[in-house]
Tab-separated table of C-alpha atoms in Angstrom:
chain	number	residue	atom	x	y	z
R	1373	UNK	CA	85.690	56.136	100.319
R	1374	UNK	CA	85.687	59.630	98.895
R	1375	UNK	CA	85.686	60.242	95.186
R	1376	UNK	CA	89.144	60.911	93.726
R	1377	UNK	CA	89.122	63.992	91.510
R	1378	UNK	CA	90.986	64.079	88.240
R	1379	UNK	CA	93.838	66.594	87.838
R	1380	UNK	CA	91.615	68.668	85.526
R	1381	UNK	CA	88.780	68.849	88.063
R	1382	UNK	CA	91.248	69.673	90.822
R	1383	UNK	CA	92.721	72.468	88.682
R	1384	UNK	CA	89.256	73.909	88.141
R	1385	UNK	CA	88.345	73.894	91.841
R	1386	UNK	CA	91.660	75.389	92.915
R	1387	UNK	CA	91.419	77.899	90.092
R	1388	UNK	CA	87.977	79.092	91.198
R	1389	UNK	CA	89.167	79.509	94.776
R	1390	UNK	CA	92.257	81.412	93.633
R	1391	UNK	CA	90.175	83.705	91.421
R	1392	UNK	CA	87.760	84.430	94.276
R	1393	UNK	CA	90.617	85.188	96.645
R	1394	UNK	CA	92.301	87.410	94.069
R	1395	UNK	CA	89.031	89.288	93.449
R	1396	UNK	CA	88.561	89.984	97.156
R	1397	UNK	CA	92.176	91.125	97.484
R	1398	UNK	CA	91.817	93.477	94.493
R	1399	UNK	CA	88.644	95.057	95.824
R	1400	UNK	CA	90.052	95.617	99.295
R	1401	UNK	CA	93.196	97.113	97.753
R	1402	UNK	CA	91.051	99.363	95.558
R	1403	UNK	CA	89.180	100.690	98.607
R	1404	UNK	CA	92.438	101.353	100.454
R	1405	UNK	CA	93.698	103.287	97.465
R	1406	UNK	CA	90.533	105.333	96.841
R	1407	UNK	CA	89.262	106.279	100.291
R	1408	UNK	CA	91.133	109.595	100.290
R	1409	UNK	CA	89.728	110.339	96.847
R	1410	UNK	CA	86.208	109.570	98.020
R	1411	UNK	CA	86.670	112.061	100.858
R	1412	UNK	CA	87.969	114.621	98.365
R	1413	UNK	CA	84.872	114.237	96.165
R	1414	UNK	CA	82.563	114.506	99.190
R	1415	UNK	CA	84.241	117.654	100.499
R	1416	UNK	CA	84.303	119.317	97.076
R	1417	UNK	CA	80.636	118.482	96.440
R	1418	UNK	CA	79.652	119.884	99.836
R	1419	UNK	CA	81.646	123.045	99.184
R	1420	UNK	CA	80.016	123.472	95.753
R	1421	UNK	CA	76.562	123.195	97.310
R	1422	UNK	CA	77.516	125.654	100.058
R	1423	UNK	CA	78.855	128.239	97.586
R	1424	UNK	CA	75.834	127.930	95.312
R	1425	UNK	CA	73.306	128.225	98.156
R	1426	UNK	CA	75.034	130.738	100.439
R	1427	UNK	CA	76.986	132.926	98.019
R	1428	UNK	CA	74.751	132.787	94.927
R	1429	UNK	CA	71.487	132.227	96.845
R	1430	UNK	CA	70.342	129.345	94.616
R	1431	UNK	CA	67.586	127.282	96.239
R	1432	UNK	CA	68.377	123.821	94.801
R	1433	UNK	CA	71.794	123.906	93.087
R	1434	UNK	CA	71.537	120.323	91.853
R	1435	UNK	CA	74.179	120.714	89.174
R	1436	UNK	CA	76.870	122.139	91.456
R	1437	UNK	CA	77.617	118.837	93.281
R	1438	UNK	CA	76.779	116.843	90.131
R	1439	UNK	CA	79.483	118.718	88.227
R	1440	UNK	CA	81.952	117.975	91.026
R	1441	UNK	CA	81.209	114.254	90.888
R	1442	UNK	CA	81.433	114.120	87.090
R	1443	UNK	CA	84.739	115.993	86.989
R	1444	UNK	CA	86.517	114.431	89.965
R	1445	UNK	CA	84.983	111.007	89.440
R	1446	UNK	CA	86.785	110.734	86.101
R	1447	UNK	CA	89.693	113.084	86.628
R	1448	UNK	CA	90.916	111.669	89.927
R	1449	UNK	CA	93.166	109.229	88.070
R	1450	UNK	CA	93.095	110.981	84.728
R	1451	UNK	CA	94.177	114.489	85.479
R	1452	UNK	CA	95.323	117.459	83.431
R	1453	UNK	CA	93.576	118.354	80.195
R	1454	UNK	CA	90.883	115.701	80.622
R	1455	UNK	CA	89.644	117.296	83.853
R	1456	UNK	CA	89.103	120.584	82.035
R	1457	UNK	CA	87.342	118.787	79.204
R	1458	UNK	CA	84.920	117.141	81.606
R	1459	UNK	CA	84.160	120.471	83.315
R	1460	UNK	CA	83.602	122.180	79.957
R	1461	UNK	CA	81.423	119.314	78.741
R	1462	UNK	CA	79.174	119.520	81.806
R	1463	UNK	CA	78.684	123.281	81.464
R	1464	UNK	CA	78.144	123.031	77.708
R	1465	UNK	CA	75.539	120.292	78.015
R	1466	UNK	CA	73.647	122.091	80.772
R	1467	UNK	CA	73.667	125.426	78.943
R	1468	UNK	CA	72.430	124.076	75.597
R	1469	UNK	CA	69.832	121.767	77.134
R	1470	UNK	CA	68.395	124.490	79.338
R	1471	UNK	CA	68.067	126.858	76.386
R	1472	UNK	CA	66.219	124.294	74.259
R	1473	UNK	CA	63.994	123.061	77.088
R	1474	UNK	CA	63.133	126.640	78.027
R	1475	UNK	CA	61.912	127.306	74.473
R	1476	UNK	CA	60.250	123.980	73.648
R	1477	UNK	CA	59.492	122.186	76.923
R	1478	UNK	CA	60.281	118.546	77.689
R	1479	UNK	CA	59.410	115.387	75.808
R	1480	UNK	CA	60.843	112.640	73.630
R	1481	UNK	CA	61.625	114.767	70.587
R	1482	UNK	CA	63.039	117.512	72.796
R	1483	UNK	CA	65.326	114.968	74.454
R	1484	UNK	CA	66.600	113.806	71.064
R	1485	UNK	CA	67.086	117.390	69.875
R	1486	UNK	CA	68.897	118.449	73.052
R	1487	UNK	CA	71.159	115.403	72.955
R	1488	UNK	CA	72.040	115.898	69.291
R	1489	UNK	CA	72.752	119.615	69.640
R	1490	UNK	CA	74.856	119.169	72.788
R	1491	UNK	CA	76.997	116.467	71.188
R	1492	UNK	CA	77.341	118.442	67.955
R	1493	UNK	CA	78.417	121.546	69.865
R	1494	UNK	CA	80.975	119.511	71.805
R	1495	UNK	CA	82.384	118.091	68.575
R	1496	UNK	CA	82.540	121.558	66.970
R	1497	UNK	CA	84.400	122.857	70.036
R	1498	UNK	CA	87.189	120.403	69.198
R	1499	UNK	CA	86.603	118.286	72.257
R	1500	UNK	CA	87.601	114.669	72.737
R	1501	UNK	CA	85.215	111.758	73.166
R	1502	UNK	CA	85.237	112.437	76.905
R	1503	UNK	CA	84.027	116.030	76.440
R	1504	UNK	CA	81.307	114.894	74.012
R	1505	UNK	CA	80.117	112.193	76.420
R	1506	UNK	CA	79.939	114.582	79.363
R	1507	UNK	CA	78.035	117.149	77.347
R	1508	UNK	CA	75.577	114.428	76.335
R	1509	UNK	CA	75.112	113.116	79.899
R	1510	UNK	CA	74.553	116.620	81.287
R	1511	UNK	CA	72.092	117.454	78.513
R	1512	UNK	CA	70.063	114.309	79.234
R	1513	UNK	CA	69.893	115.198	82.929
R	1514	UNK	CA	68.542	118.647	82.134
R	1515	UNK	CA	66.134	117.498	79.428
R	1516	UNK	CA	64.472	114.980	81.735
R	1517	UNK	CA	63.879	117.488	84.552
R	1518	UNK	CA	60.834	119.810	84.649
R	1519	UNK	CA	61.101	122.795	82.311
R	1520	UNK	CA	62.640	125.796	84.129
R	1521	UNK	CA	61.934	129.489	83.924
R	1522	UNK	CA	64.653	131.857	82.747
R	1523	UNK	CA	66.072	132.471	86.219
R	1524	UNK	CA	66.284	128.778	87.042
R	1525	UNK	CA	67.856	128.051	83.658
R	1526	UNK	CA	70.600	130.568	84.288
R	1527	UNK	CA	71.071	129.189	87.797
R	1528	UNK	CA	71.647	125.678	86.452
R	1529	UNK	CA	74.344	126.865	84.103
R	1530	UNK	CA	76.007	128.872	86.878
R	1531	UNK	CA	75.761	125.881	89.222
R	1532	UNK	CA	77.537	123.715	86.651
R	1533	UNK	CA	80.303	126.309	86.382
R	1534	UNK	CA	80.570	126.534	90.180
R	1535	UNK	CA	80.830	122.772	90.586
R	1536	UNK	CA	83.282	122.412	87.712
R	1537	UNK	CA	85.488	125.222	88.995
R	1538	UNK	CA	85.608	123.840	92.532
R	1539	UNK	CA	86.357	120.360	91.199
R	1540	UNK	CA	89.228	121.680	89.080
R	1541	UNK	CA	90.609	123.600	92.054
R	1542	UNK	CA	90.396	120.509	94.243
R	1543	UNK	CA	92.049	118.512	91.488
R	1544	UNK	CA	94.910	121.011	91.155
R	1545	UNK	CA	95.637	121.573	94.875
R	1546	UNK	CA	95.048	117.995	95.939
R	1547	UNK	CA	97.904	116.934	98.234
R	1548	UNK	CA	98.727	113.926	96.061
R	1549	UNK	CA	102.363	112.911	96.167
R	1550	UNK	CA	103.108	111.599	92.653
R	1551	UNK	CA	105.706	109.158	93.968
R	1552	UNK	CA	103.353	107.726	96.576
R	1553	UNK	CA	100.583	107.609	93.977
R	1554	UNK	CA	102.652	105.341	91.728
R	1555	UNK	CA	104.237	103.361	94.549
R	1556	UNK	CA	100.813	102.434	95.929
R	1557	UNK	CA	100.346	100.396	92.769
R	1558	UNK	CA	103.886	99.252	92.030
R	1559	UNK	CA	104.758	97.970	95.507
R	1560	UNK	CA	101.810	95.565	95.985
R	1561	UNK	CA	102.102	94.440	92.372
R	1562	UNK	CA	105.767	93.473	92.787
R	1563	UNK	CA	104.973	91.824	96.121
R	1564	UNK	CA	102.290	89.723	94.439
R	1565	UNK	CA	104.642	88.909	91.553
R	1566	UNK	CA	107.384	87.764	93.930
R	1567	UNK	CA	104.873	85.636	95.837
R	1568	UNK	CA	103.645	84.092	92.595
R	1569	UNK	CA	107.182	83.112	91.588
R	1570	UNK	CA	107.702	81.501	95.001
R	1571	UNK	CA	104.411	79.623	94.581
R	1572	UNK	CA	105.595	78.332	91.206
R	1573	UNK	CA	108.909	77.180	92.676
R	1574	UNK	CA	107.141	75.497	95.613
R	1575	UNK	CA	104.773	73.700	93.257
R	1576	UNK	CA	107.713	72.379	91.228
R	1577	UNK	CA	109.508	71.244	94.381
R	1578	UNK	CA	106.402	69.406	95.632
R	1579	UNK	CA	105.398	68.202	92.137
R	1580	UNK	CA	101.902	69.384	93.082
R	1581	UNK	CA	99.099	69.710	90.523
R	1582	UNK	CA	96.995	71.727	92.965
R	1583	UNK	CA	99.727	74.201	93.855
R	1584	UNK	CA	100.792	74.874	90.277
R	1585	UNK	CA	97.151	75.390	89.252
R	1586	UNK	CA	96.755	77.967	92.028
R	1587	UNK	CA	100.036	79.643	91.047
R	1588	UNK	CA	98.892	79.910	87.421
R	1589	UNK	CA	95.626	81.534	88.487
R	1590	UNK	CA	97.533	83.935	90.710
R	1591	UNK	CA	99.741	84.886	87.783
R	1592	UNK	CA	96.692	85.487	85.592
R	1593	UNK	CA	95.063	87.637	88.282
R	1594	UNK	CA	97.886	90.199	88.063
R	1595	UNK	CA	96.636	91.678	84.769
R	1596	UNK	CA	94.160	94.222	86.230
R	1597	UNK	CA	96.818	95.471	88.642
R	1598	UNK	CA	99.187	96.072	85.706
R	1599	UNK	CA	96.648	98.330	84.046
R	1600	UNK	CA	96.080	100.188	87.321
R	1601	UNK	CA	99.834	100.669	87.650
R	1602	UNK	CA	100.045	102.214	84.184
R	1603	UNK	CA	97.146	104.567	84.953
R	1604	UNK	CA	98.850	105.575	88.206
R	1605	UNK	CA	102.103	106.281	86.338
R	1606	UNK	CA	100.258	108.520	83.913
R	1607	UNK	CA	98.458	110.261	86.777
R	1608	UNK	CA	101.757	110.814	88.590
R	1609	UNK	CA	103.302	112.405	85.514
R	1610	UNK	CA	100.288	114.681	85.030
R	1611	UNK	CA	100.384	115.636	88.724
R	1612	UNK	CA	103.895	116.982	88.139
R	1613	UNK	CA	102.575	119.067	85.252
R	1614	UNK	CA	99.745	120.499	87.374
R	1615	UNK	CA	101.796	121.218	90.486
R	1616	UNK	CA	105.134	123.018	89.947
R	1617	UNK	CA	105.967	122.532	93.642
R	1618	UNK	CA	106.172	118.783	93.079
R	1619	UNK	CA	108.443	118.866	90.046
R	1620	UNK	CA	111.412	118.124	92.271
R	1621	UNK	CA	110.096	114.551	92.203
R	1622	UNK	CA	110.380	114.333	88.410
R	1623	UNK	CA	113.434	112.059	88.318
R	1624	UNK	CA	111.847	109.523	90.688
R	1625	UNK	CA	108.539	109.536	88.824
R	1626	UNK	CA	110.397	109.106	85.518
R	1627	UNK	CA	112.289	106.158	87.006
R	1628	UNK	CA	109.014	104.496	88.017
R	1629	UNK	CA	107.511	105.240	84.609
R	1630	UNK	CA	110.463	103.630	82.821
R	1631	UNK	CA	110.124	100.525	85.002
R	1632	UNK	CA	106.407	100.092	84.273
R	1633	UNK	CA	106.810	98.409	80.879
R	1634	UNK	CA	109.490	95.915	82.036
R	1635	UNK	CA	107.269	95.036	85.004
R	1636	UNK	CA	104.419	94.345	82.596
R	1637	UNK	CA	106.710	92.088	80.539
R	1638	UNK	CA	107.898	90.277	83.682
R	1639	UNK	CA	104.312	89.457	84.589
R	1640	UNK	CA	103.538	88.191	81.092
R	1641	UNK	CA	106.625	85.980	81.199
R	1642	UNK	CA	105.606	84.691	84.611
R	1643	UNK	CA	102.262	83.556	83.229
R	1644	UNK	CA	104.020	81.635	80.458
R	1645	UNK	CA	106.475	80.236	83.017
R	1646	UNK	CA	103.582	78.981	85.153
R	1647	UNK	CA	102.006	77.280	82.121
R	1648	UNK	CA	105.331	75.609	81.313
R	1649	UNK	CA	105.515	74.302	84.876
R	1650	UNK	CA	101.926	73.011	84.621
R	1651	UNK	CA	103.021	71.053	81.557
R	1652	UNK	CA	106.093	69.678	83.314
R	1653	UNK	CA	104.100	68.475	86.318
R	1654	UNK	CA	101.201	67.072	84.281
R	1655	UNK	CA	103.592	65.128	82.017
R	1656	UNK	CA	105.849	64.153	84.935
R	1657	UNK	CA	108.918	65.527	83.140
R	1658	UNK	CA	112.098	65.931	85.127
R	1659	UNK	CA	112.883	69.519	86.183
R	1660	UNK	CA	116.336	69.847	87.786
R	1661	UNK	CA	116.381	71.464	91.258
R	1662	UNK	CA	118.705	74.156	89.912
R	1663	UNK	CA	115.911	75.281	87.560
R	1664	UNK	CA	113.560	75.604	90.517
R	1665	UNK	CA	116.263	77.544	92.370
R	1666	UNK	CA	116.503	79.960	89.437
R	1667	UNK	CA	112.809	80.805	89.869
R	1668	UNK	CA	113.417	81.569	93.546
R	1669	UNK	CA	116.268	83.846	92.462
R	1670	UNK	CA	113.798	85.714	90.270
R	1671	UNK	CA	111.524	86.185	93.280
R	1672	UNK	CA	114.424	87.586	95.301
R	1673	UNK	CA	115.349	89.897	92.434
R	1674	UNK	CA	111.769	91.200	92.231
R	1675	UNK	CA	111.861	92.004	95.962
R	1676	UNK	CA	115.133	93.884	95.547
R	1677	UNK	CA	113.759	95.728	92.507
R	1678	UNK	CA	110.856	96.891	94.668
R	1679	UNK	CA	113.312	98.226	97.261
R	1680	UNK	CA	115.279	99.991	94.539
R	1681	UNK	CA	112.177	101.645	93.089
R	1682	UNK	CA	111.087	102.606	96.595
R	1683	UNK	CA	114.272	104.603	97.097
R	1684	UNK	CA	116.125	102.075	99.259
R	1685	UNK	CA	119.364	100.308	98.285
R	1686	UNK	CA	118.487	97.377	96.086
R	1687	UNK	CA	120.000	97.872	92.650
R	1688	UNK	CA	123.020	95.630	93.225
R	1689	UNK	CA	121.020	92.901	94.975
R	1690	UNK	CA	118.365	92.885	92.248
R	1691	UNK	CA	120.987	92.700	89.513
R	1692	UNK	CA	122.927	89.917	91.252
R	1693	UNK	CA	119.799	87.801	91.863
R	1694	UNK	CA	118.611	88.269	88.264
R	1695	UNK	CA	121.993	87.176	86.890
R	1696	UNK	CA	122.137	84.224	89.279
R	1697	UNK	CA	118.706	83.174	88.031
R	1698	UNK	CA	119.939	83.378	84.444
R	1699	UNK	CA	123.102	81.418	85.264
R	1700	UNK	CA	121.218	78.660	87.081
R	1701	UNK	CA	118.604	78.404	84.371
R	1702	UNK	CA	121.318	78.010	81.739
R	1703	UNK	CA	123.021	75.374	83.883
R	1704	UNK	CA	119.745	73.424	84.080
R	1705	UNK	CA	120.015	72.745	80.351
R	1706	UNK	CA	123.275	70.949	81.001
R	1707	UNK	CA	121.377	68.388	83.116
R	1708	UNK	CA	118.375	67.831	80.889
R	1709	UNK	CA	116.959	69.266	77.696
R	1710	UNK	CA	113.347	68.073	77.663
R	1711	UNK	CA	110.782	70.448	76.194
R	1712	UNK	CA	109.362	71.561	79.535
R	1713	UNK	CA	112.761	72.547	80.907
R	1714	UNK	CA	113.575	74.390	77.685
R	1715	UNK	CA	110.352	76.386	78.079
R	1716	UNK	CA	111.026	77.099	81.760
R	1717	UNK	CA	114.601	78.211	81.066
R	1718	UNK	CA	113.479	80.466	78.240
R	1719	UNK	CA	111.005	82.290	80.480
R	1720	UNK	CA	113.504	82.616	83.346
R	1721	UNK	CA	116.026	84.205	80.983
R	1722	UNK	CA	113.393	86.550	79.549
R	1723	UNK	CA	112.218	87.576	83.011
R	1724	UNK	CA	115.802	88.147	84.166
R	1725	UNK	CA	116.303	90.436	81.157
R	1726	UNK	CA	113.149	92.380	82.017
R	1727	UNK	CA	114.357	92.750	85.606
R	1728	UNK	CA	117.565	94.345	84.387
R	1729	UNK	CA	115.543	96.659	82.148
R	1730	UNK	CA	113.509	97.655	85.206
R	1731	UNK	CA	116.777	98.603	86.913
R	1732	UNK	CA	117.491	101.048	84.096
R	1733	UNK	CA	119.853	99.027	81.876
R	1734	UNK	CA	119.559	99.350	78.123
R	1735	UNK	CA	118.170	96.362	76.244
R	1736	UNK	CA	121.555	95.643	74.651
R	1737	UNK	CA	123.343	95.668	78.019
R	1738	UNK	CA	120.649	93.576	79.693
R	1739	UNK	CA	120.744	90.927	76.975
R	1740	UNK	CA	124.547	90.775	77.067
R	1741	UNK	CA	124.638	90.370	80.850
R	1742	UNK	CA	122.063	87.576	80.752
R	1743	UNK	CA	123.910	85.768	77.934
R	1744	UNK	CA	127.237	85.893	79.793
R	1745	UNK	CA	125.852	85.165	83.281
R	1746	UNK	CA	126.613	81.419	83.178
R	1747	UNK	CA	130.244	81.953	82.256
R	1748	UNK	CA	130.847	84.701	84.820
R	1749	UNK	CA	129.036	83.327	87.856
R	1750	UNK	CA	130.135	80.448	90.085
R	1751	UNK	CA	127.260	78.253	91.153
């Protein structure tokens, strides 16, 4: 006879499996999102090397591709002013380090001197922490290489300028659609959120410890994707600033940006909702079927919100499903008022409010619609 695991042990095993699955999914999604960027960095680095060797006749233009990687590697999601700061930091660090190494040679005290002067110069130039860090990294690279002669020293500085300039050009003319950039993060995030809500509802229906533990872990695993979404929103807005030709997309990008915070709140509420359902199942407290149905309504509303943000009709369907969820949740309190159901209802109502905010309603209007949903909607 096999050993029977306690609910706690079962939760731990299911949780580990869910975390592993979520990690694999995140990494595959990250590769899908970045493969075009990787190609961009490779092409820009190759072009920088080609220009430095063929146009400027430099024998080993090490810092040309290095500058490309440093600039694009950080600026690919953080565009605009920060890209220029990285390029300036690289050139500044290389220039100062080469001058000092040329006069004093290489060694421990030279490394410390070069690093201190490069960082001080970056601070005096009014640069941010990013500029200071890049100046420091570039200075360390130079200070640890063999001491150059004057010609090589000048070549290194020029190579850094070549690489930085090509990286900035690639950054500015990159064919990145700001809407697609943001949607690549928002769409899978909302799909995962909808699936998590369905998992929670299924676990309640089956009264399953294992399923609710997995649903809770899935809800927790959404946090990194939220941060990536916010970075993508910022990158999309900066892309509009860099590329005047894409400013016709401003209204759509603004719409996605305004929805980002409500989506974050929806995910936080979903985590709390999952914990409330864990409590209900562990304590064997009665949860009316209409409360479970309200969670499924939230999932449907999230799907419709995704369609709306993607440019397809979905505003009315998302609003109707969110209000139905609020109405059903409120009705659940008429059947029972145990603590678990109160917690579940509270999170459903909060999530429904956030959904309406994601559709563009003001907070006052969203709260009023959720409060009056039970009285206005026939169930």
